[in-house]
Each structure stands twice: as C-alpha cells, then as structure tokens.
Amino acid sequence: MADRTAIQWTDATWNPVRGCTKISPGCAHCYAETFAERFRGVKGHPYEQGFDLRLVPEKIEEPLRWKKPRRVFVNSMSDLFQDGVPDEYIDRVFSVMALAERHTFQVLTKRPERMRAWFAARRFDVKGYAILQTESGECHYAFPWPLPNVWLGVSVENQHFADERIPLLLHTPAAVRFISAEPLLEGLDLAKHRPGALGLHWCIVGGESGPGARPCETWWIRNIVGQCRYADVAVFVKQLGANPQQRVMYSAPTFEPDQLIHVEPLKLRDRKGGDIDEWPLDLRVREFPTERTDSRKG
Ligand code: SF4
C-alpha cells in the first residue's frame, strides 16, 4: 500500500490486484500501464510481469495494519472487477474493507456490469448478515450492507460511457456513489441521469495528463460543475490536464455568429494543469461527499 499518493482526492492507494486490460477510450494513455511496463522483466520488482493481471494476496491485509483513518483508493493500478479476478478474491477484498472500518475505501471501475453482478450474487444468512468467502472459509459479517465505508464509482470519459455506466452504478447498492470524469474527452450531459435524485453523491472531473494528452475544454469542466451544483452533488476538480483549451469570444463585427467562439490553448505553468491557483476562479472547486454518519453495529 502506498501511504502517500499524488492523487488529490485520496490519501493512499491499495493494490491487492496488479495489471489490467484496456476497455474504453479513457484507457488509451493508462498511467498504470506506462508505469508497470517500465519494469517488465526486472527481477524481483512488483511489476516484473509488466501490466499483466496478477492477484497480490500478500497485499490484501495491508489496510488492517494501517492505524490512522484515511481515504484509500482501491486498485489505483488495476480494476477490481475485471474478468480475471475471481469472485472469491473480490470477497476477500470486501471482507478486509469491512474489518478496516476506520478507513474509507474508494472503489473505481470501468466494469460496472461485473460490479453489479457481484453485488447481486451476495448471499445473506438468516440474520441478514452478508456472507463473504475468506481464506479461512465463509464468514458472516455483522455489518450493515452495503458497507458504509465503501464508496463505489465508475469512470465516464465520454457521453457514451456515461450513458452506459452511470445507470449500472445507480442500480448497485452503495453507501456513496461517485463518477470520475477523467480523462474528460468531451462535454457531458449528466442531467439525463438525474444524478442527485437517484443517488449520485460525488463527481471527480479532470483533463488528461502525460505525453500525448488529449484536449480538455475548461468549458466542459465548468458545465459539469454547474450540473453538479444544480443536482446538489459534490464535485472535485482534480486538474485541467496537460492540454487544456478555452473558449474565446471574438467581437469582430464581420465574423459570422458561429465564428465568434474560438477554442484555443489555455497556457498554464503546471504541466498537468494541476495547480489550482492558476485556474479560473469558478473551477477552483474541491468538495467531498458528506461524511458518513452511520455507526457500526459490530
Ligand atoms: S481500466 Fe483503468 S487500469 Fe485498466 S487499462 Fe483502463 S485505465 Fe488502465
């Protein structure tokens, strides 16, 4: 587990799974793949197998040893719900999250259909306790279900995947549901999913960073912030990206109306567009969903 992380919306990362396969346009410049492949073949390195999927059972209990409560991004270098991860292994990850109740776990996926299916297949005993498979057999957890300290989220880089993934998320039981619109590749209409009314609590938004970053218009981000405000959904602007663009209005009287708005690069000093002090004032928004109030029954 990485006790420190540069990801602004979390405190730490925990990777009981390593490696993944690309599934949608948001994966094109996957930072996890770039990092992992750098170490392919390096004997003894955690990413000796590059970005190939690998379960890491020796990492699974790490959050239990972490005393100070923190937000933990689960599988920042992978996707817990990809096909190659067995149901029983997901059970073990959730049982650790149940036991490490002092932490808040943020599970983000691009495979919400598997996530939903995994939740739908949960069994409960006569007392209503969730039954999860652990190393020592079936465990019956006397905790509320869904777990109050686990936030579930989906990545939505464009409208197509917003329309596909958000409804699946909204049909999955979760204490807190969130979306990550990063890398944001186009403007999004979230209003059609009635985000506030149907139980979306948080939206992270950001442009792409790294080499070859695709453009992200500040207008797209501004529009998402506005939609979240309207729906009473917390919003966290992570970064404007390495290729931020802005809309500029020209007032030359000879221009046709549709020529009056131009999109042009927004020059920022920070190479990821991550320095909040450089941003337009209205984009400086970094909110978290309301802290949970549930108390565990034990
Ligand atoms: S789902 Fe996430 S970890 Fe997997 S390839 Fe895509 S961006 Fe990378």
Short mmCIF file of C-alpha atoms and ligand atoms in Angstrom, two decimals:
data_model
loop_
_atom_site.label_atom_id
_atom_site.label_comp_id
_atom_site.label_asym_id
_atom_site.label_seq_id
_atom_site.Cartn_x
_atom_site.Cartn_y
_atom_site.Cartn_z
CA MET A 1 0.00 0.00 0.00
CA ALA A 2 1.26 3.45 -0.81
CA ASP A 3 0.90 5.62 2.27
CA ARG A 4 1.36 8.72 0.15
CA THR A 5 -0.14 9.46 -3.23
CA ALA A 6 -0.16 12.37 -5.66
CA ILE A 7 -3.84 11.71 -6.40
CA GLN A 8 -5.52 14.71 -4.80
CA TRP A 9 -8.88 13.11 -3.99
CA THR A 10 -7.49 10.31 -1.84
CA ASP A 11 -4.94 9.78 0.93
CA ALA A 12 -3.45 6.42 0.00
CA THR A 13 -3.62 3.65 -2.59
CA TRP A 14 -4.03 -0.09 -2.05
CA ASN A 15 -3.36 -2.55 -4.85
CA PRO A 16 -4.32 -6.14 -4.00
CA VAL A 17 -4.54 -6.63 -7.79
CA ARG A 18 -1.97 -5.51 -10.34
CA GLY A 19 -2.34 -5.15 -14.08
CA CYS A 20 -5.33 -4.73 -16.34
CA THR A 21 -6.56 -4.68 -19.94
CA LYS A 22 -7.82 -1.67 -21.86
CA ILE A 23 -11.53 -1.44 -22.28
CA SER A 24 -12.50 2.05 -23.49
CA PRO A 25 -11.03 5.33 -24.84
CA GLY A 26 -10.20 6.55 -21.33
CA CYS A 27 -7.62 3.75 -21.12
CA ALA A 28 -5.61 4.90 -24.15
CA HIS A 29 -2.87 6.55 -22.10
CA CYS A 30 -3.30 4.49 -18.93
CA TYR A 31 -0.68 5.73 -16.46
CA ALA A 32 -0.71 2.40 -14.64
CA GLU A 33 0.26 0.55 -17.81
CA THR A 34 3.04 3.02 -18.65
CA PHE A 35 4.44 2.68 -15.14
CA ALA A 36 4.12 -1.11 -14.96
CA GLU A 37 5.62 -1.83 -18.36
CA ARG A 38 8.73 0.12 -17.44
CA PHE A 39 9.62 -2.70 -15.05
CA ARG A 40 8.69 -5.72 -17.15
CA GLY A 41 11.40 -8.33 -16.77
CA VAL A 42 13.09 -6.59 -13.84
CA LYS A 43 13.67 -9.50 -11.45
CA GLY A 44 12.08 -9.04 -8.03
CA HIS A 45 10.25 -5.82 -8.93
CA PRO A 46 6.50 -5.73 -8.06
CA TYR A 47 5.84 -5.11 -11.78
CA GLU A 48 8.24 -7.75 -13.06
CA GLN A 49 5.29 -9.07 -15.12
CA GLY A 50 4.56 -5.64 -16.54
CA PHE A 51 0.86 -4.83 -16.79
CA ASP A 52 -0.29 -8.46 -16.94
CA LEU A 53 -3.07 -9.21 -14.48
CA ARG A 54 -1.77 -10.56 -11.19
CA LEU A 55 -3.50 -11.14 -7.86
CA VAL A 56 -1.37 -9.99 -4.93
CA PRO A 57 -2.70 -11.87 -1.87
CA GLU A 58 0.28 -10.78 0.23
CA LYS A 59 -1.04 -7.20 -0.04
CA ILE A 60 -4.60 -7.96 0.82
CA GLU A 61 -4.43 -7.36 4.57
CA GLU A 62 -2.39 -4.16 4.49
CA PRO A 63 -5.22 -1.75 5.40
CA LEU A 64 -5.77 -3.70 8.62
CA ARG A 65 -2.30 -2.67 9.76
CA TRP A 66 -2.86 0.97 8.95
CA LYS A 67 -3.84 2.66 12.20
CA LYS A 68 -4.68 6.20 11.12
CA PRO A 69 -8.04 6.54 9.32
CA ARG A 70 -7.70 7.60 5.72
CA ARG A 71 -9.33 7.54 2.33
CA VAL A 72 -7.96 4.62 0.35
CA PHE A 73 -8.20 4.34 -3.45
CA VAL A 74 -8.60 0.62 -4.13
CA ASN A 75 -6.62 -0.67 -7.11
CA SER A 76 -5.23 2.56 -8.49
CA MET A 77 -3.10 0.31 -10.76
CA SER A 78 -5.83 -2.04 -11.87
CA ASP A 79 -9.59 -2.70 -11.94
CA LEU A 80 -11.03 -4.93 -9.23
CA PHE A 81 -13.97 -6.03 -11.38
CA GLN A 82 -12.11 -7.20 -14.48
CA ASP A 83 -12.90 -10.73 -15.69
CA GLY A 84 -9.69 -12.36 -14.48
CA VAL A 85 -10.32 -11.54 -10.81
CA PRO A 86 -12.30 -14.41 -9.23
CA ASP A 87 -15.44 -13.66 -7.19
CA GLU A 88 -13.82 -15.21 -4.11
CA TYR A 89 -10.93 -12.78 -4.37
CA ILE A 90 -13.32 -9.82 -4.55
CA ASP A 91 -15.00 -11.30 -1.45
CA ARG A 92 -11.65 -11.18 0.35
CA VAL A 93 -11.07 -7.56 -0.65
CA PHE A 94 -14.52 -6.62 0.67
CA SER A 95 -14.01 -8.56 3.88
CA VAL A 96 -10.85 -6.55 4.55
CA MET A 97 -12.74 -3.33 3.85
CA ALA A 98 -15.44 -4.47 6.30
CA LEU A 99 -12.87 -5.17 9.01
CA ALA A 100 -10.82 -2.00 8.38
CA GLU A 101 -13.83 0.12 9.18
CA ARG A 102 -11.76 3.13 10.23
CA HIS A 103 -10.81 3.72 6.60
CA THR A 104 -12.97 4.94 3.74
CA PHE A 105 -12.41 2.88 0.58
CA GLN A 106 -12.91 4.32 -2.88
CA VAL A 107 -13.52 1.59 -5.48
CA LEU A 108 -13.46 2.90 -9.05
CA THR A 109 -14.19 0.68 -12.04
CA LYS A 110 -14.79 0.70 -15.77
CA ARG A 111 -16.61 -2.64 -15.41
CA PRO A 112 -19.81 -1.75 -13.53
CA GLU A 113 -21.72 -4.68 -15.05
CA ARG A 114 -19.43 -7.11 -13.21
CA MET A 115 -19.61 -4.97 -10.06
CA ARG A 116 -23.38 -5.04 -10.17
CA ALA A 117 -23.42 -8.79 -10.81
CA TRP A 118 -21.06 -9.40 -7.89
CA PHE A 119 -23.32 -7.42 -5.55
CA ALA A 120 -26.42 -9.16 -6.89
CA ALA A 121 -24.85 -12.56 -6.14
CA ARG A 122 -24.19 -11.77 -2.46
CA ARG A 123 -25.80 -14.18 -0.05
CA PHE A 124 -27.10 -13.28 3.39
CA ASP A 125 -27.73 -15.58 6.35
CA VAL A 126 -30.94 -15.79 8.35
CA LYS A 127 -29.83 -12.84 10.48
CA GLY A 128 -29.32 -10.75 7.36
CA TYR A 129 -25.53 -10.81 7.66
CA ALA A 130 -23.56 -10.75 4.43
CA ILE A 131 -21.67 -13.97 3.71
CA LEU A 132 -18.22 -13.48 2.20
CA GLN A 133 -15.62 -16.03 1.27
CA THR A 134 -12.30 -15.59 3.08
CA GLU A 135 -9.13 -17.63 3.27
CA SER A 136 -10.46 -19.44 6.31
CA GLY A 137 -13.84 -20.20 4.73
CA GLU A 138 -17.20 -18.48 4.74
CA CYS A 139 -17.55 -15.52 7.11
CA HIS A 140 -20.80 -13.96 8.22
CA TYR A 141 -20.33 -10.24 8.70
CA ALA A 142 -22.50 -8.48 11.25
CA PHE A 143 -22.01 -5.18 9.46
CA PRO A 144 -24.52 -3.07 7.61
CA TRP A 145 -24.67 -3.90 3.92
CA PRO A 146 -23.68 -2.23 1.67
CA LEU A 147 -20.65 -1.30 3.74
CA PRO A 148 -20.89 2.32 4.95
CA ASN A 149 -17.16 2.87 4.48
CA VAL A 150 -17.03 1.79 0.84
CA TRP A 151 -17.69 4.24 -1.98
CA LEU A 152 -18.37 2.81 -5.43
CA GLY A 153 -17.56 4.74 -8.57
CA VAL A 154 -17.42 4.44 -12.36
CA SER A 155 -15.19 6.19 -14.88
CA VAL A 156 -17.07 8.19 -17.50
CA GLU A 157 -14.72 9.71 -20.04
CA ASN A 158 -17.37 10.50 -22.66
CA GLN A 159 -21.14 10.58 -23.10
CA HIS A 160 -21.35 7.04 -24.47
CA PHE A 161 -19.78 5.53 -21.36
CA ALA A 162 -21.62 7.91 -19.04
CA ASP A 163 -24.87 6.61 -20.52
CA GLU A 164 -23.72 3.01 -20.21
CA ARG A 165 -22.02 3.02 -16.82
CA ILE A 166 -23.96 5.50 -14.67
CA PRO A 167 -27.26 3.55 -14.78
CA LEU A 168 -25.39 0.38 -13.78
CA LEU A 169 -23.80 2.21 -10.86
CA LEU A 170 -27.16 3.62 -9.80
CA HIS A 171 -28.53 0.07 -9.72
CA THR A 172 -25.74 -1.16 -7.44
CA PRO A 173 -26.15 -0.83 -3.67
CA ALA A 174 -23.60 1.57 -2.19
CA ALA A 175 -23.28 3.98 0.73
CA VAL A 176 -21.75 6.58 -1.59
CA ARG A 177 -21.75 6.51 -5.39
CA PHE A 178 -19.38 8.59 -7.45
CA ILE A 179 -18.22 9.14 -11.01
CA SER A 180 -14.77 10.00 -12.26
CA ALA A 181 -14.94 12.08 -15.44
CA GLU A 182 -11.22 11.76 -16.08
CA PRO A 183 -9.72 11.92 -18.59
CA LEU A 184 -12.63 14.05 -19.74
CA LEU A 185 -12.75 13.70 -23.53
CA GLU A 186 -15.90 15.68 -24.30
CA GLY A 187 -18.68 17.63 -22.65
CA LEU A 188 -21.14 15.50 -20.66
CA ASP A 189 -24.86 15.72 -20.10
CA LEU A 190 -25.32 14.21 -16.64
CA ALA A 191 -28.72 15.74 -16.08
CA LYS A 192 -30.43 12.95 -18.04
CA HIS A 193 -29.33 10.51 -15.32
CA ARG A 194 -30.96 12.71 -12.64
CA PRO A 195 -27.75 12.46 -10.61
CA GLY A 196 -28.82 13.98 -7.30
CA ALA A 197 -32.28 12.46 -7.28
CA LEU A 198 -31.08 8.93 -7.95
CA GLY A 199 -28.23 8.73 -5.50
CA LEU A 200 -25.07 10.03 -7.12
CA HIS A 201 -23.07 11.73 -4.40
CA TRP A 202 -19.78 12.83 -5.88
CA CYS A 203 -18.17 13.71 -9.19
CA ILE A 204 -14.43 13.94 -9.85
CA VAL A 205 -13.51 15.72 -13.06
CA GLY A 206 -10.20 16.33 -14.81
CA GLY A 207 -8.37 16.62 -18.10
CA GLU A 208 -5.81 14.11 -19.30
CA SER A 209 -2.17 14.42 -18.29
CA GLY A 210 1.00 12.83 -19.62
CA PRO A 211 2.54 12.59 -23.08
CA GLY A 212 0.07 12.91 -25.95
CA ALA A 213 -2.68 14.19 -23.64
CA ARG A 214 -5.93 14.81 -25.48
CA PRO A 215 -7.53 18.24 -25.25
CA CYS A 216 -9.92 19.14 -22.45
CA GLU A 217 -12.00 22.30 -22.66
CA THR A 218 -12.44 24.29 -19.48
CA TRP A 219 -16.00 24.79 -20.67
CA TRP A 220 -16.70 21.04 -20.35
CA ILE A 221 -15.44 21.11 -16.78
CA ARG A 222 -17.36 24.29 -15.98
CA ASN A 223 -20.52 22.73 -17.34
CA ILE A 224 -20.11 19.62 -15.17
CA VAL A 225 -19.51 21.77 -12.09
CA GLY A 226 -22.74 23.62 -12.91
CA GLN A 227 -24.72 20.40 -13.36
CA CYS A 228 -23.42 19.05 -10.05
CA ARG A 229 -24.31 22.28 -8.27
CA TYR A 230 -27.81 22.10 -9.69
CA ALA A 231 -28.23 18.46 -8.62
CA ASP A 232 -26.64 19.01 -5.19
CA VAL A 233 -23.80 16.59 -5.98
CA ALA A 234 -20.33 17.27 -4.50
CA VAL A 235 -17.73 17.98 -7.17
CA PHE A 236 -13.96 17.78 -7.14
CA VAL A 237 -11.99 19.37 -9.98
CA LYS A 238 -8.74 17.42 -9.98
CA GLN A 239 -6.77 19.02 -12.79
CA LEU A 240 -7.27 20.84 -16.09
CA GLY A 241 -4.88 18.41 -17.81
CA ALA A 242 -1.78 18.75 -19.93
CA ASN A 243 -3.72 20.05 -22.94
CA PRO A 244 -6.30 22.49 -21.57
CA GLN A 245 -8.35 24.50 -24.03
CA GLN A 246 -10.50 27.54 -23.50
CA ARG A 247 -13.28 29.15 -25.49
CA VAL A 248 -12.62 32.71 -26.52
CA MET A 249 -15.27 35.06 -27.87
CA TYR A 250 -14.24 37.47 -30.61
CA SER A 251 -16.19 40.61 -31.17
CA ALA A 252 -15.16 41.42 -34.75
CA PRO A 253 -18.38 42.58 -36.46
CA THR A 254 -17.52 40.90 -39.76
CA PHE A 255 -17.49 37.37 -38.26
CA GLU A 256 -20.43 35.03 -38.74
CA PRO A 257 -22.04 34.09 -35.39
CA ASP A 258 -20.51 30.61 -35.35
CA GLN A 259 -17.07 32.08 -35.98
CA LEU A 260 -17.25 34.26 -32.90
CA ILE A 261 -16.24 31.48 -30.50
CA HIS A 262 -12.78 30.03 -30.87
CA VAL A 263 -11.19 27.23 -28.91
CA GLU A 264 -7.55 27.87 -28.13
CA PRO A 265 -4.93 26.51 -25.71
CA LEU A 266 -5.01 27.76 -22.14
CA LYS A 267 -1.44 28.32 -21.12
CA LEU A 268 -0.59 27.05 -17.63
CA ARG A 269 2.77 26.62 -15.93
CA ASP A 270 1.94 23.30 -14.22
CA ARG A 271 2.41 20.54 -16.80
CA LYS A 272 -0.64 18.61 -15.57
CA GLY A 273 -2.78 21.70 -15.15
CA GLY A 274 -2.92 20.69 -11.50
CA ASP A 275 -2.05 23.98 -9.79
CA ILE A 276 -5.39 25.24 -8.55
CA ASP A 277 -4.03 28.77 -8.16
CA GLU A 278 -3.64 29.02 -11.96
CA TRP A 279 -7.25 28.12 -12.75
CA PRO A 280 -10.22 30.35 -13.49
CA LEU A 281 -11.83 31.15 -10.15
CA ASP A 282 -15.06 29.29 -10.80
CA LEU A 283 -13.23 25.99 -11.40
CA ARG A 284 -11.48 26.00 -8.05
CA VAL A 285 -13.86 23.51 -6.52
CA ARG A 286 -12.73 20.58 -4.42
CA GLU A 287 -15.57 19.08 -2.43
CA PHE A 288 -16.08 15.65 -0.90
CA PRO A 289 -19.41 13.89 -0.37
CA THR A 290 -20.97 14.38 3.03
CA GLU A 291 -19.08 12.34 5.57
CA ARG A 292 -20.91 9.22 6.58
CA THR A 293 -22.84 9.28 9.79
CA ASP A 294 -23.63 5.59 10.13
CA SER A 295 -22.35 3.90 13.23
CA ARG A 296 -21.22 0.31 13.01
CA LYS A 297 -23.12 -2.28 14.94
CA GLY A 298 -20.07 -4.51 15.03
S1 SF4 B 1 -9.43 0.19 -16.67
FE1 SF4 B 1 -8.05 1.65 -15.62
S2 SF4 B 1 -6.27 0.42 -15.02
FE2 SF4 B 1 -7.39 -0.75 -16.58
S3 SF4 B 1 -6.40 -0.22 -18.52
FE3 SF4 B 1 -8.17 1.15 -18.25
S4 SF4 B 1 -7.31 2.99 -17.27
FE4 SF4 B 1 -5.81 1.33 -17.02
#
